[in-house]
Amino acid sequence: MTTLAERMKVQFEQLDKRFGEVARGDEYLECLYDGGRWLEGPVYSPAWRCLLFSDIPNDRVLRWDEVSGDVTVFRQPAGNSNGHTLDGQGRLISCEQGHRRVTRTEFDGSITVLASHLDGQQLNSPNDVVVKRDGSIWFTDPPYGITSNYEGRAAEQEIDGCHVYRISPDGELTVVADDFVRPNGLAFSLDESQLYVVDTPERHIRRFDVKDDGRLSGGEVFAPCEAGMFDGIRLDAVGRIWAAAHDGVHCFDPDGTLLGKVLFPDVVSNLCFGGPKRNRLFVTATTSVYSWLLTTDGAPQPYDHR
């Protein structure tokens, strides 16, 4: 594992003067772990004081302990899990690409399947997931886990298309957007009136309006990717969108302006804010997990009652 003595100086690319107010904090990135194969889906648990993240091809979920700094196996096998989030009670919600389902880990460690089929047809391979404050769960379903055995299990696609789904608080599964090539990362605006969704091969983020009944409207392109493709996205406490890209993490103002980038040595897959004050940015980048303590806080989460 990379030691703190081998920390890397934070590299920025400022494209708008407003980024100078955002990109402040430690002078160095910390490499918390560098023994993965393809890392994804970081989620910070304040109750456990840890970061959970997926090592998809190795079929395991790993746990970085905030107190000791140790990285241990949290779950293996793990259904080639990809994205994770926490619900309003702090329970782990996971997208299991290999098992083609969305699950919840209960407080006693048992696993509840929340979604696996639509009208009798098996889902493709759920990828990323977010929870709305009303208890509904929203996830994307591209085919990455069934196109080969590398990130899941090679299988025929049963559903015609790659969609964005909503699981209602009472468990009903519905398609909320069906015009994507391969939807990936997603995140709600601070007031949850809008939903940002990445379409990876289209190399852009789209923005939808969220109606009270759970339906979406709009869907215009919010931002294009100028460095490879987008993957995971998260918001900070003032509504800026932070997006994983091939050269690092891109930061967008809610008006769509690319403010700047935090550059990384490897292709970035995903990110989240965490730590006791939500001001630590955790980033999965190919084989490694990095963190950066900064002056910007992450957006409040459904489980956050501060």
PDB file of C-alpha atoms in Angstrom:
ATOM      1  CA  MET A   1       0.000   0.000   0.000  1.00  0.00           C
ATOM      2  CA  THR A   2       1.169   3.508  -0.756  1.00  0.00           C
ATOM      3  CA  THR A   3       2.313   5.292   2.409  1.00  0.00           C
ATOM      4  CA  LEU A   4       1.438   8.838   3.319  1.00  0.00           C
ATOM      5  CA  ALA A   5       5.081   9.726   2.640  1.00  0.00           C
ATOM      6  CA  GLU A   6       4.291   8.960  -0.998  1.00  0.00           C
ATOM      7  CA  ARG A   7       1.401  11.386  -1.210  1.00  0.00           C
ATOM      8  CA  MET A   8       0.982  13.324  -4.426  1.00  0.00           C
ATOM      9  CA  LYS A   9       0.667  17.052  -4.651  1.00  0.00           C
ATOM     10  CA  VAL A  10      -2.831  18.059  -5.745  1.00  0.00           C
ATOM     11  CA  GLN A  11      -2.880  19.164  -9.379  1.00  0.00           C
ATOM     12  CA  PHE A  12      -5.601  21.496 -10.640  1.00  0.00           C
ATOM     13  CA  GLU A  13      -6.760  22.871 -13.932  1.00  0.00           C
ATOM     14  CA  GLN A  14      -8.692  26.090 -13.294  1.00  0.00           C
ATOM     15  CA  LEU A  15     -11.032  27.085 -16.125  1.00  0.00           C
ATOM     16  CA  ASP A  16     -13.171  29.639 -14.293  1.00  0.00           C
ATOM     17  CA  LYS A  17     -12.170  32.003 -11.509  1.00  0.00           C
ATOM     18  CA  ARG A  18     -14.946  30.598  -9.329  1.00  0.00           C
ATOM     19  CA  PHE A  19     -12.990  27.354  -9.073  1.00  0.00           C
ATOM     20  CA  GLY A  20     -10.473  29.151  -6.885  1.00  0.00           C
ATOM     21  CA  GLU A  21     -13.101  29.270  -4.145  1.00  0.00           C
ATOM     22  CA  VAL A  22     -13.675  25.529  -4.432  1.00  0.00           C
ATOM     23  CA  ALA A  23     -10.242  23.972  -4.886  1.00  0.00           C
ATOM     24  CA  ARG A  24      -8.872  24.641  -1.432  1.00  0.00           C
ATOM     25  CA  GLY A  25      -7.667  22.179   1.160  1.00  0.00           C
ATOM     26  CA  ASP A  26      -4.727  19.872   1.683  1.00  0.00           C
ATOM     27  CA  GLU A  27      -1.813  20.292  -0.687  1.00  0.00           C
ATOM     28  CA  TYR A  28      -1.591  16.545  -1.180  1.00  0.00           C
ATOM     29  CA  LEU A  29      -3.817  13.673  -2.234  1.00  0.00           C
ATOM     30  CA  GLU A  30      -3.655  10.612   0.003  1.00  0.00           C
ATOM     31  CA  CYS A  31      -3.617   7.182  -1.572  1.00  0.00           C
ATOM     32  CA  LEU A  32      -5.629   5.017   0.817  1.00  0.00           C
ATOM     33  CA  TYR A  33      -5.356   1.796  -1.191  1.00  0.00           C
ATOM     34  CA  ASP A  34      -3.696   0.712  -4.421  1.00  0.00           C
ATOM     35  CA  GLY A  35      -4.321  -3.031  -4.665  1.00  0.00           C
ATOM     36  CA  GLY A  36      -7.477  -3.189  -6.760  1.00  0.00           C
ATOM     37  CA  ARG A  37      -8.200  -4.284 -10.303  1.00  0.00           C
ATOM     38  CA  TRP A  38     -11.032  -1.898 -11.232  1.00  0.00           C
ATOM     39  CA  LEU A  39     -12.424   0.051  -8.295  1.00  0.00           C
ATOM     40  CA  GLU A  40     -15.866   1.665  -8.226  1.00  0.00           C
ATOM     41  CA  GLY A  41     -18.825   2.684  -6.106  1.00  0.00           C
ATOM     42  CA  PRO A  42     -17.361   4.445  -3.021  1.00  0.00           C
ATOM     43  CA  VAL A  43     -19.791   5.212  -0.206  1.00  0.00           C
ATOM     44  CA  TYR A  44     -18.952   6.636   3.202  1.00  0.00           C
ATOM     45  CA  SER A  45     -20.740   5.288   6.274  1.00  0.00           C
ATOM     46  CA  PRO A  46     -20.732   7.767   9.177  1.00  0.00           C
ATOM     47  CA  ALA A  47     -22.043   5.119  11.580  1.00  0.00           C
ATOM     48  CA  TRP A  48     -19.243   2.679  10.765  1.00  0.00           C
ATOM     49  CA  ARG A  49     -16.659   5.439  10.148  1.00  0.00           C
ATOM     50  CA  CYS A  50     -15.510   3.711   7.007  1.00  0.00           C
ATOM     51  CA  LEU A  51     -15.488   3.852   3.239  1.00  0.00           C
ATOM     52  CA  LEU A  52     -16.908   0.912   1.323  1.00  0.00           C
ATOM     53  CA  PHE A  53     -15.937   0.452  -2.313  1.00  0.00           C
ATOM     54  CA  SER A  54     -16.178  -2.215  -5.006  1.00  0.00           C
ATOM     55  CA  ASP A  55     -13.390  -4.122  -6.730  1.00  0.00           C
ATOM     56  CA  ILE A  56     -15.631  -5.384  -9.507  1.00  0.00           C
ATOM     57  CA  PRO A  57     -13.491  -7.931 -11.437  1.00  0.00           C
ATOM     58  CA  ASN A  58     -12.236  -9.406  -8.142  1.00  0.00           C
ATOM     59  CA  ASP A  59     -15.870  -9.743  -7.001  1.00  0.00           C
ATOM     60  CA  ARG A  60     -15.426  -8.111  -3.628  1.00  0.00           C
ATOM     61  CA  VAL A  61     -16.431  -5.067  -1.612  1.00  0.00           C
ATOM     62  CA  LEU A  62     -13.611  -3.601   0.450  1.00  0.00           C
ATOM     63  CA  ARG A  63     -13.730  -1.539   3.639  1.00  0.00           C
ATOM     64  CA  TRP A  64     -11.304   1.252   4.544  1.00  0.00           C
ATOM     65  CA  ASP A  65     -11.414   1.972   8.278  1.00  0.00           C
ATOM     66  CA  GLU A  66     -11.208   5.684   9.046  1.00  0.00           C
ATOM     67  CA  VAL A  67      -9.736   5.119  12.510  1.00  0.00           C
ATOM     68  CA  SER A  68      -7.047   2.526  11.779  1.00  0.00           C
ATOM     69  CA  GLY A  69      -6.487   3.159   8.069  1.00  0.00           C
ATOM     70  CA  ASP A  70      -6.729  -0.580   7.418  1.00  0.00           C
ATOM     71  CA  VAL A  71      -8.380  -1.999   4.302  1.00  0.00           C
ATOM     72  CA  THR A  72     -10.166  -5.312   4.731  1.00  0.00           C
ATOM     73  CA  VAL A  73     -12.663  -7.398   2.787  1.00  0.00           C
ATOM     74  CA  PHE A  74     -16.231  -6.448   3.658  1.00  0.00           C
ATOM     75  CA  ARG A  75     -17.940  -8.952   1.332  1.00  0.00           C
ATOM     76  CA  GLN A  76     -16.680 -11.612  -1.063  1.00  0.00           C
ATOM     77  CA  PRO A  77     -18.230 -12.870  -3.256  1.00  0.00           C
ATOM     78  CA  ALA A  78     -20.246  -9.710  -3.762  1.00  0.00           C
ATOM     79  CA  GLY A  79     -22.225 -10.268  -6.949  1.00  0.00           C
ATOM     80  CA  ASN A  80     -19.673  -8.110  -8.813  1.00  0.00           C
ATOM     81  CA  SER A  81     -21.122  -5.117  -6.992  1.00  0.00           C
ATOM     82  CA  ASN A  82     -20.650  -1.709  -8.593  1.00  0.00           C
ATOM     83  CA  GLY A  83     -22.373   1.382  -7.161  1.00  0.00           C
ATOM     84  CA  HIS A  84     -23.464   1.803  -3.549  1.00  0.00           C
ATOM     85  CA  THR A  85     -25.354   4.334  -1.475  1.00  0.00           C
ATOM     86  CA  LEU A  86     -27.045   4.514   1.938  1.00  0.00           C
ATOM     87  CA  ASP A  87     -30.752   4.859   2.558  1.00  0.00           C
ATOM     88  CA  GLY A  88     -32.399   7.104   5.141  1.00  0.00           C
ATOM     89  CA  GLN A  89     -31.662   4.599   7.905  1.00  0.00           C
ATOM     90  CA  GLY A  90     -28.015   4.206   6.917  1.00  0.00           C
ATOM     91  CA  ARG A  91     -28.489   0.770   5.343  1.00  0.00           C
ATOM     92  CA  LEU A  92     -26.293  -0.163   2.388  1.00  0.00           C
ATOM     93  CA  ILE A  93     -27.971  -0.187  -1.034  1.00  0.00           C
ATOM     94  CA  SER A  94     -25.910  -1.996  -3.698  1.00  0.00           C
ATOM     95  CA  CYS A  95     -26.000  -2.559  -7.447  1.00  0.00           C
ATOM     96  CA  GLU A  96     -24.919  -6.154  -8.034  1.00  0.00           C
ATOM     97  CA  GLN A  97     -23.885  -6.436 -11.670  1.00  0.00           C
ATOM     98  CA  GLY A  98     -23.182 -10.162 -11.529  1.00  0.00           C
ATOM     99  CA  HIS A  99     -26.496 -11.022  -9.885  1.00  0.00           C
ATOM    100  CA  ARG A 100     -28.330  -8.385 -11.986  1.00  0.00           C
ATOM    101  CA  ARG A 101     -30.162  -6.924  -9.037  1.00  0.00           C
ATOM    102  CA  VAL A 102     -30.355  -4.089  -6.497  1.00  0.00           C
ATOM    103  CA  THR A 103     -30.096  -5.145  -2.867  1.00  0.00           C
ATOM    104  CA  ARG A 104     -30.226  -3.752   0.651  1.00  0.00           C
ATOM    105  CA  THR A 105     -28.015  -4.973   3.478  1.00  0.00           C
ATOM    106  CA  GLU A 106     -30.056  -5.096   6.667  1.00  0.00           C
ATOM    107  CA  PHE A 107     -28.740  -4.242  10.126  1.00  0.00           C
ATOM    108  CA  ASP A 108     -28.318  -7.941  10.931  1.00  0.00           C
ATOM    109  CA  GLY A 109     -26.242  -8.496   7.771  1.00  0.00           C
ATOM    110  CA  SER A 110     -28.937 -10.250   5.773  1.00  0.00           C
ATOM    111  CA  ILE A 111     -29.572  -9.154   2.196  1.00  0.00           C
ATOM    112  CA  THR A 112     -32.949  -8.087   0.806  1.00  0.00           C
ATOM    113  CA  VAL A 113     -33.473  -8.049  -2.973  1.00  0.00           C
ATOM    114  CA  LEU A 114     -35.177  -4.787  -3.958  1.00  0.00           C
ATOM    115  CA  ALA A 115     -35.275  -5.229  -7.751  1.00  0.00           C
ATOM    116  CA  SER A 116     -34.186  -7.941 -10.170  1.00  0.00           C
ATOM    117  CA  HIS A 117     -36.861  -8.198 -12.874  1.00  0.00           C
ATOM    118  CA  LEU A 118     -39.195  -5.960 -14.840  1.00  0.00           C
ATOM    119  CA  ASP A 119     -42.347  -7.640 -16.151  1.00  0.00           C
ATOM    120  CA  GLY A 120     -40.691 -11.045 -15.809  1.00  0.00           C
ATOM    121  CA  GLN A 121     -37.482 -10.035 -17.613  1.00  0.00           C
ATOM    122  CA  GLN A 122     -34.190  -9.897 -15.770  1.00  0.00           C
ATOM    123  CA  LEU A 123     -32.453  -6.545 -15.436  1.00  0.00           C
ATOM    124  CA  ASN A 124     -29.243  -5.942 -17.415  1.00  0.00           C
ATOM    125  CA  SER A 125     -26.689  -5.160 -14.692  1.00  0.00           C
ATOM    126  CA  PRO A 126     -27.560  -2.342 -12.263  1.00  0.00           C
ATOM    127  CA  ASN A 127     -24.702   0.129 -12.147  1.00  0.00           C
ATOM    128  CA  ASP A 128     -25.200   3.138  -9.869  1.00  0.00           C
ATOM    129  CA  VAL A 129     -27.847   4.126  -7.345  1.00  0.00           C
ATOM    130  CA  VAL A 130     -29.130   7.081  -5.315  1.00  0.00           C
ATOM    131  CA  VAL A 131     -31.848   7.415  -2.676  1.00  0.00           C
ATOM    132  CA  LYS A 132     -34.363  10.245  -2.542  1.00  0.00           C
ATOM    133  CA  ARG A 133     -35.496  11.635   0.790  1.00  0.00           C
ATOM    134  CA  ASP A 134     -38.987  10.182   0.262  1.00  0.00           C
ATOM    135  CA  GLY A 135     -37.437   6.711   0.400  1.00  0.00           C
ATOM    136  CA  SER A 136     -37.552   5.975  -3.323  1.00  0.00           C
ATOM    137  CA  ILE A 137     -34.467   4.372  -4.879  1.00  0.00           C
ATOM    138  CA  TRP A 138     -33.238   5.360  -8.359  1.00  0.00           C
ATOM    139  CA  PHE A 139     -30.709   3.372 -10.375  1.00  0.00           C
ATOM    140  CA  THR A 140     -29.224   2.942 -13.840  1.00  0.00           C
ATOM    141  CA  ASP A 141     -29.069  -0.339 -15.752  1.00  0.00           C
ATOM    142  CA  PRO A 142     -26.479  -0.543 -18.561  1.00  0.00           C
ATOM    143  CA  PRO A 143     -25.213  -3.985 -19.742  1.00  0.00           C
ATOM    144  CA  TYR A 144     -21.589  -3.831 -18.545  1.00  0.00           C
ATOM    145  CA  GLY A 145     -22.029  -6.814 -16.246  1.00  0.00           C
ATOM    146  CA  ILE A 146     -23.395  -9.142 -18.923  1.00  0.00           C
ATOM    147  CA  THR A 147     -21.260  -8.282 -21.969  1.00  0.00           C
ATOM    148  CA  SER A 148     -18.430 -10.508 -20.647  1.00  0.00           C
ATOM    149  CA  ASN A 149     -17.271 -12.375 -17.557  1.00  0.00           C
ATOM    150  CA  TYR A 150     -14.870  -9.587 -16.567  1.00  0.00           C
ATOM    151  CA  GLU A 151     -17.310  -7.461 -14.538  1.00  0.00           C
ATOM    152  CA  GLY A 152     -20.071 -10.003 -14.057  1.00  0.00           C
ATOM    153  CA  ARG A 153     -21.444 -12.969 -15.930  1.00  0.00           C
ATOM    154  CA  ALA A 154     -21.812 -13.072 -19.714  1.00  0.00           C
ATOM    155  CA  ALA A 155     -25.491 -13.415 -20.568  1.00  0.00           C
ATOM    156  CA  GLU A 156     -28.165 -12.423 -23.056  1.00  0.00           C
ATOM    157  CA  GLN A 157     -29.847  -9.068 -22.531  1.00  0.00           C
ATOM    158  CA  GLU A 158     -33.513  -9.693 -21.762  1.00  0.00           C
ATOM    159  CA  ILE A 159     -34.770  -6.118 -21.520  1.00  0.00           C
ATOM    160  CA  ASP A 160     -34.914  -4.072 -24.701  1.00  0.00           C
ATOM    161  CA  GLY A 161     -32.743  -1.104 -23.840  1.00  0.00           C
ATOM    162  CA  CYS A 162     -30.764   0.396 -20.980  1.00  0.00           C
ATOM    163  CA  HIS A 163     -32.973   2.457 -18.705  1.00  0.00           C
ATOM    164  CA  VAL A 164     -33.141   4.555 -15.563  1.00  0.00           C
ATOM    165  CA  TYR A 165     -35.424   3.022 -12.905  1.00  0.00           C
ATOM    166  CA  ARG A 166     -37.248   4.059  -9.776  1.00  0.00           C
ATOM    167  CA  ILE A 167     -38.207   1.784  -6.889  1.00  0.00           C
ATOM    168  CA  SER A 168     -41.068   3.441  -5.035  1.00  0.00           C
ATOM    169  CA  PRO A 169     -41.185   3.399  -1.218  1.00  0.00           C
ATOM    170  CA  ASP A 170     -43.693   0.549  -1.461  1.00  0.00           C
ATOM    171  CA  GLY A 171     -41.414  -1.480  -3.755  1.00  0.00           C
ATOM    172  CA  GLU A 172     -42.897  -0.870  -7.214  1.00  0.00           C
ATOM    173  CA  LEU A 173     -40.302  -0.820 -10.020  1.00  0.00           C
ATOM    174  CA  THR A 174     -40.875   1.549 -12.942  1.00  0.00           C
ATOM    175  CA  VAL A 175     -38.875   2.896 -15.877  1.00  0.00           C
ATOM    176  CA  VAL A 176     -38.431   6.657 -15.583  1.00  0.00           C
ATOM    177  CA  ALA A 177     -36.164   7.247 -18.613  1.00  0.00           C
ATOM    178  CA  ASP A 178     -35.809   4.949 -21.626  1.00  0.00           C
ATOM    179  CA  ASP A 179     -33.835   6.995 -24.171  1.00  0.00           C
ATOM    180  CA  PHE A 180     -30.272   6.327 -22.989  1.00  0.00           C
ATOM    181  CA  VAL A 181     -27.502   4.407 -24.717  1.00  0.00           C
ATOM    182  CA  ARG A 182     -25.800   3.360 -21.460  1.00  0.00           C
ATOM    183  CA  PRO A 183     -26.878   5.338 -18.382  1.00  0.00           C
ATOM    184  CA  ASN A 184     -24.335   5.390 -15.609  1.00  0.00           C
ATOM    185  CA  GLY A 185     -23.787   7.815 -12.703  1.00  0.00           C
ATOM    186  CA  LEU A 186     -26.726   9.784 -11.321  1.00  0.00           C
ATOM    187  CA  ALA A 187     -27.389  12.353  -8.601  1.00  0.00           C
ATOM    188  CA  PHE A 188     -30.198  14.604  -7.388  1.00  0.00           C
ATOM    189  CA  SER A 189     -29.983  18.359  -7.113  1.00  0.00           C
ATOM    190  CA  LEU A 190     -30.015  19.691  -3.549  1.00  0.00           C
ATOM    191  CA  ASP A 191     -33.784  20.226  -3.510  1.00  0.00           C
ATOM    192  CA  GLU A 192     -34.342  16.972  -5.448  1.00  0.00           C
ATOM    193  CA  SER A 193     -36.292  18.826  -8.128  1.00  0.00           C
ATOM    194  CA  GLN A 194     -33.765  17.749 -10.765  1.00  0.00           C
ATOM    195  CA  LEU A 195     -31.912  14.531 -11.572  1.00  0.00           C
ATOM    196  CA  TYR A 196     -28.528  14.468 -13.312  1.00  0.00           C
ATOM    197  CA  VAL A 197     -27.733  11.278 -15.262  1.00  0.00           C
ATOM    198  CA  VAL A 198     -24.586  10.338 -17.161  1.00  0.00           C
ATOM    199  CA  ASP A 199     -24.817   8.654 -20.573  1.00  0.00           C
ATOM    200  CA  THR A 200     -21.288   7.276 -20.799  1.00  0.00           C
ATOM    201  CA  PRO A 201     -20.843   6.494 -24.536  1.00  0.00           C
ATOM    202  CA  GLU A 202     -22.623   9.726 -25.433  1.00  0.00           C
ATOM    203  CA  ARG A 203     -20.017  11.522 -23.315  1.00  0.00           C
ATOM    204  CA  HIS A 204     -22.411  13.841 -21.525  1.00  0.00           C
ATOM    205  CA  ILE A 205     -24.540  14.487 -18.453  1.00  0.00           C
ATOM    206  CA  ARG A 206     -28.261  15.068 -18.899  1.00  0.00           C
ATOM    207  CA  ARG A 207     -30.573  16.955 -16.537  1.00  0.00           C
ATOM    208  CA  PHE A 208     -34.208  16.049 -15.879  1.00  0.00           C
ATOM    209  CA  ASP A 209     -36.983  17.714 -13.913  1.00  0.00           C
ATOM    210  CA  VAL A 210     -38.439  15.453 -11.232  1.00  0.00           C
ATOM    211  CA  LYS A 211     -42.213  15.583 -10.828  1.00  0.00           C
ATOM    212  CA  ASP A 212     -44.015  14.972  -7.534  1.00  0.00           C
ATOM    213  CA  ASP A 213     -45.343  11.619  -8.763  1.00  0.00           C
ATOM    214  CA  GLY A 214     -41.836  10.356  -9.574  1.00  0.00           C
ATOM    215  CA  ARG A 215     -41.950  10.917 -13.315  1.00  0.00           C
ATOM    216  CA  LEU A 216     -39.206  12.750 -15.191  1.00  0.00           C
ATOM    217  CA  SER A 217     -39.429  15.417 -17.875  1.00  0.00           C
ATOM    218  CA  GLY A 218     -36.893  17.311 -19.924  1.00  0.00           C
ATOM    219  CA  GLY A 219     -33.569  15.551 -20.198  1.00  0.00           C
ATOM    220  CA  GLU A 220     -31.506  18.138 -22.051  1.00  0.00           C
ATOM    221  CA  VAL A 221     -27.721  17.839 -22.147  1.00  0.00           C
ATOM    222  CA  PHE A 222     -26.293  19.595 -19.117  1.00  0.00           C
ATOM    223  CA  ALA A 223     -22.580  19.167 -19.818  1.00  0.00           C
ATOM    224  CA  PRO A 224     -20.351  17.382 -22.370  1.00  0.00           C
ATOM    225  CA  CYS A 225     -17.195  15.491 -21.444  1.00  0.00           C
ATOM    226  CA  GLU A 226     -13.973  16.789 -22.916  1.00  0.00           C
ATOM    227  CA  ALA A 227     -11.704  14.053 -21.525  1.00  0.00           C
ATOM    228  CA  GLY A 228     -12.811  10.543 -22.393  1.00  0.00           C
ATOM    229  CA  MET A 229     -16.164   9.732 -20.817  1.00  0.00           C
ATOM    230  CA  PHE A 230     -18.053  10.505 -17.610  1.00  0.00           C
ATOM    231  CA  ASP A 231     -18.768   7.838 -15.014  1.00  0.00           C
ATOM    232  CA  GLY A 232     -19.945   8.582 -11.452  1.00  0.00           C
ATOM    233  CA  ILE A 233     -21.222  11.976 -10.257  1.00  0.00           C
ATOM    234  CA  ARG A 234     -21.955  13.593  -6.900  1.00  0.00           C
ATOM    235  CA  LEU A 235     -22.941  17.074  -5.675  1.00  0.00           C
ATOM    236  CA  ASP A 236     -21.441  19.364  -3.085  1.00  0.00           C
ATOM    237  CA  ALA A 237     -23.306  21.434  -0.495  1.00  0.00           C
ATOM    238  CA  VAL A 238     -23.950  24.371  -2.822  1.00  0.00           C
ATOM    239  CA  GLY A 239     -25.128  22.270  -5.756  1.00  0.00           C
ATOM    240  CA  ARG A 240     -21.987  21.999  -7.861  1.00  0.00           C
ATOM    241  CA  ILE A 241     -21.685  18.752  -9.828  1.00  0.00           C
ATOM    242  CA  TRP A 242     -18.482  16.732  -9.473  1.00  0.00           C
ATOM    243  CA  ALA A 243     -17.996  14.186 -12.260  1.00  0.00           C
ATOM    244  CA  ALA A 244     -15.518  11.338 -12.734  1.00  0.00           C
ATOM    245  CA  ALA A 245     -13.700  11.516 -16.082  1.00  0.00           C
ATOM    246  CA  HIS A 246     -10.616  10.009 -17.670  1.00  0.00           C
ATOM    247  CA  ASP A 247      -8.260  12.771 -16.540  1.00  0.00           C
ATOM    248  CA  GLY A 248      -9.684  13.365 -13.088  1.00  0.00           C
ATOM    249  CA  VAL A 249     -12.704  14.919 -11.381  1.00  0.00           C
ATOM    250  CA  HIS A 250     -14.493  17.725 -13.237  1.00  0.00           C
ATOM    251  CA  CYS A 251     -16.398  20.353 -11.250  1.00  0.00           C
ATOM    252  CA  PHE A 252     -19.420  22.055 -12.834  1.00  0.00           C
ATOM    253  CA  ASP A 253     -21.424  25.022 -11.618  1.00  0.00           C
ATOM    254  CA  PRO A 254     -25.217  24.442 -11.636  1.00  0.00           C
ATOM    255  CA  ASP A 255     -25.314  26.820 -14.623  1.00  0.00           C
ATOM    256  CA  GLY A 256     -23.355  24.206 -16.619  1.00  0.00           C
ATOM    257  CA  THR A 257     -19.988  25.968 -16.616  1.00  0.00           C
ATOM    258  CA  LEU A 258     -16.966  23.710 -16.217  1.00  0.00           C
ATOM    259  CA  LEU A 259     -15.170  25.473 -13.375  1.00  0.00           C
ATOM    260  CA  GLY A 260     -12.100  23.291 -13.227  1.00  0.00           C
ATOM    261  CA  LYS A 261     -10.614  19.869 -12.690  1.00  0.00           C
ATOM    262  CA  VAL A 262      -8.792  17.960  -9.983  1.00  0.00           C
ATOM    263  CA  LEU A 263      -6.289  15.876 -11.958  1.00  0.00           C
ATOM    264  CA  PHE A 264      -5.444  12.256 -11.150  1.00  0.00           C
ATOM    265  CA  PRO A 265      -2.765   9.910 -12.500  1.00  0.00           C
ATOM    266  CA  ASP A 266      -5.304   7.206 -13.416  1.00  0.00           C
ATOM    267  CA  VAL A 267      -8.729   7.046 -15.042  1.00  0.00           C
ATOM    268  CA  VAL A 268     -11.297   8.056 -12.424  1.00  0.00           C
ATOM    269  CA  SER A 269     -14.406   5.901 -12.079  1.00  0.00           C
ATOM    270  CA  ASN A 270     -16.350   7.364  -9.186  1.00  0.00           C
ATOM    271  CA  LEU A 271     -16.344   9.620  -6.138  1.00  0.00           C
ATOM    272  CA  CYS A 272     -18.196  10.575  -2.990  1.00  0.00           C
ATOM    273  CA  PHE A 273     -17.953  13.048  -0.153  1.00  0.00           C
ATOM    274  CA  GLY A 274     -17.539  11.739   3.376  1.00  0.00           C
ATOM    275  CA  GLY A 275     -15.777  12.064   6.679  1.00  0.00           C
ATOM    276  CA  PRO A 276     -17.296  13.405   9.922  1.00  0.00           C
ATOM    277  CA  LYS A 277     -17.871  16.823   8.319  1.00  0.00           C
ATOM    278  CA  ARG A 278     -18.596  15.621   4.730  1.00  0.00           C
ATOM    279  CA  ASN A 279     -15.541  17.572   3.541  1.00  0.00           C
ATOM    280  CA  ARG A 280     -13.361  14.668   2.452  1.00  0.00           C
ATOM    281  CA  LEU A 281     -13.511  13.747  -1.211  1.00  0.00           C
ATOM    282  CA  PHE A 282     -13.016  10.025  -1.836  1.00  0.00           C
ATOM    283  CA  VAL A 283     -12.120   9.015  -5.389  1.00  0.00           C
ATOM    284  CA  THR A 284     -11.794   5.582  -7.003  1.00  0.00           C
ATOM    285  CA  ALA A 285      -9.329   5.681  -9.897  1.00  0.00           C
ATOM    286  CA  THR A 286      -8.631   2.394 -11.698  1.00  0.00           C
ATOM    287  CA  THR A 287      -6.662   0.365  -9.103  1.00  0.00           C
ATOM    288  CA  SER A 288      -6.501   2.979  -6.322  1.00  0.00           C
ATOM    289  CA  VAL A 289      -8.570   4.925  -3.813  1.00  0.00           C
ATOM    290  CA  TYR A 290      -7.577   8.508  -3.083  1.00  0.00           C
ATOM    291  CA  SER A 291      -8.852  11.088  -0.637  1.00  0.00           C
ATOM    292  CA  TRP A 292      -8.564  14.848  -0.411  1.00  0.00           C
ATOM    293  CA  LEU A 293      -9.558  16.894   2.628  1.00  0.00           C
ATOM    294  CA  LEU A 294     -10.916  20.204   1.348  1.00  0.00           C
ATOM    295  CA  THR A 295     -12.896  23.259   2.397  1.00  0.00           C
ATOM    296  CA  THR A 296     -15.936  22.267   0.306  1.00  0.00           C
ATOM    297  CA  ASP A 297     -18.604  20.072   1.922  1.00  0.00           C
ATOM    298  CA  GLY A 298     -20.577  17.378   0.176  1.00  0.00           C
ATOM    299  CA  ALA A 299     -24.333  17.574  -0.255  1.00  0.00           C
ATOM    300  CA  PRO A 300     -26.490  16.383   2.683  1.00  0.00           C
ATOM    301  CA  GLN A 301     -27.667  12.787   2.320  1.00  0.00           C
ATOM    302  CA  PRO A 302     -30.998  11.119   3.204  1.00  0.00           C
ATOM    303  CA  TYR A 303     -29.392   9.516   6.280  1.00  0.00           C
ATOM    304  CA  ASP A 304     -27.838  12.810   7.424  1.00  0.00           C
ATOM    305  CA  HIS A 305     -30.003  14.414  10.105  1.00  0.00           C
ATOM    306  CA  ARG A 306     -27.643  17.222  11.074  1.00  0.00           C
TER     307      ARG A 306
END
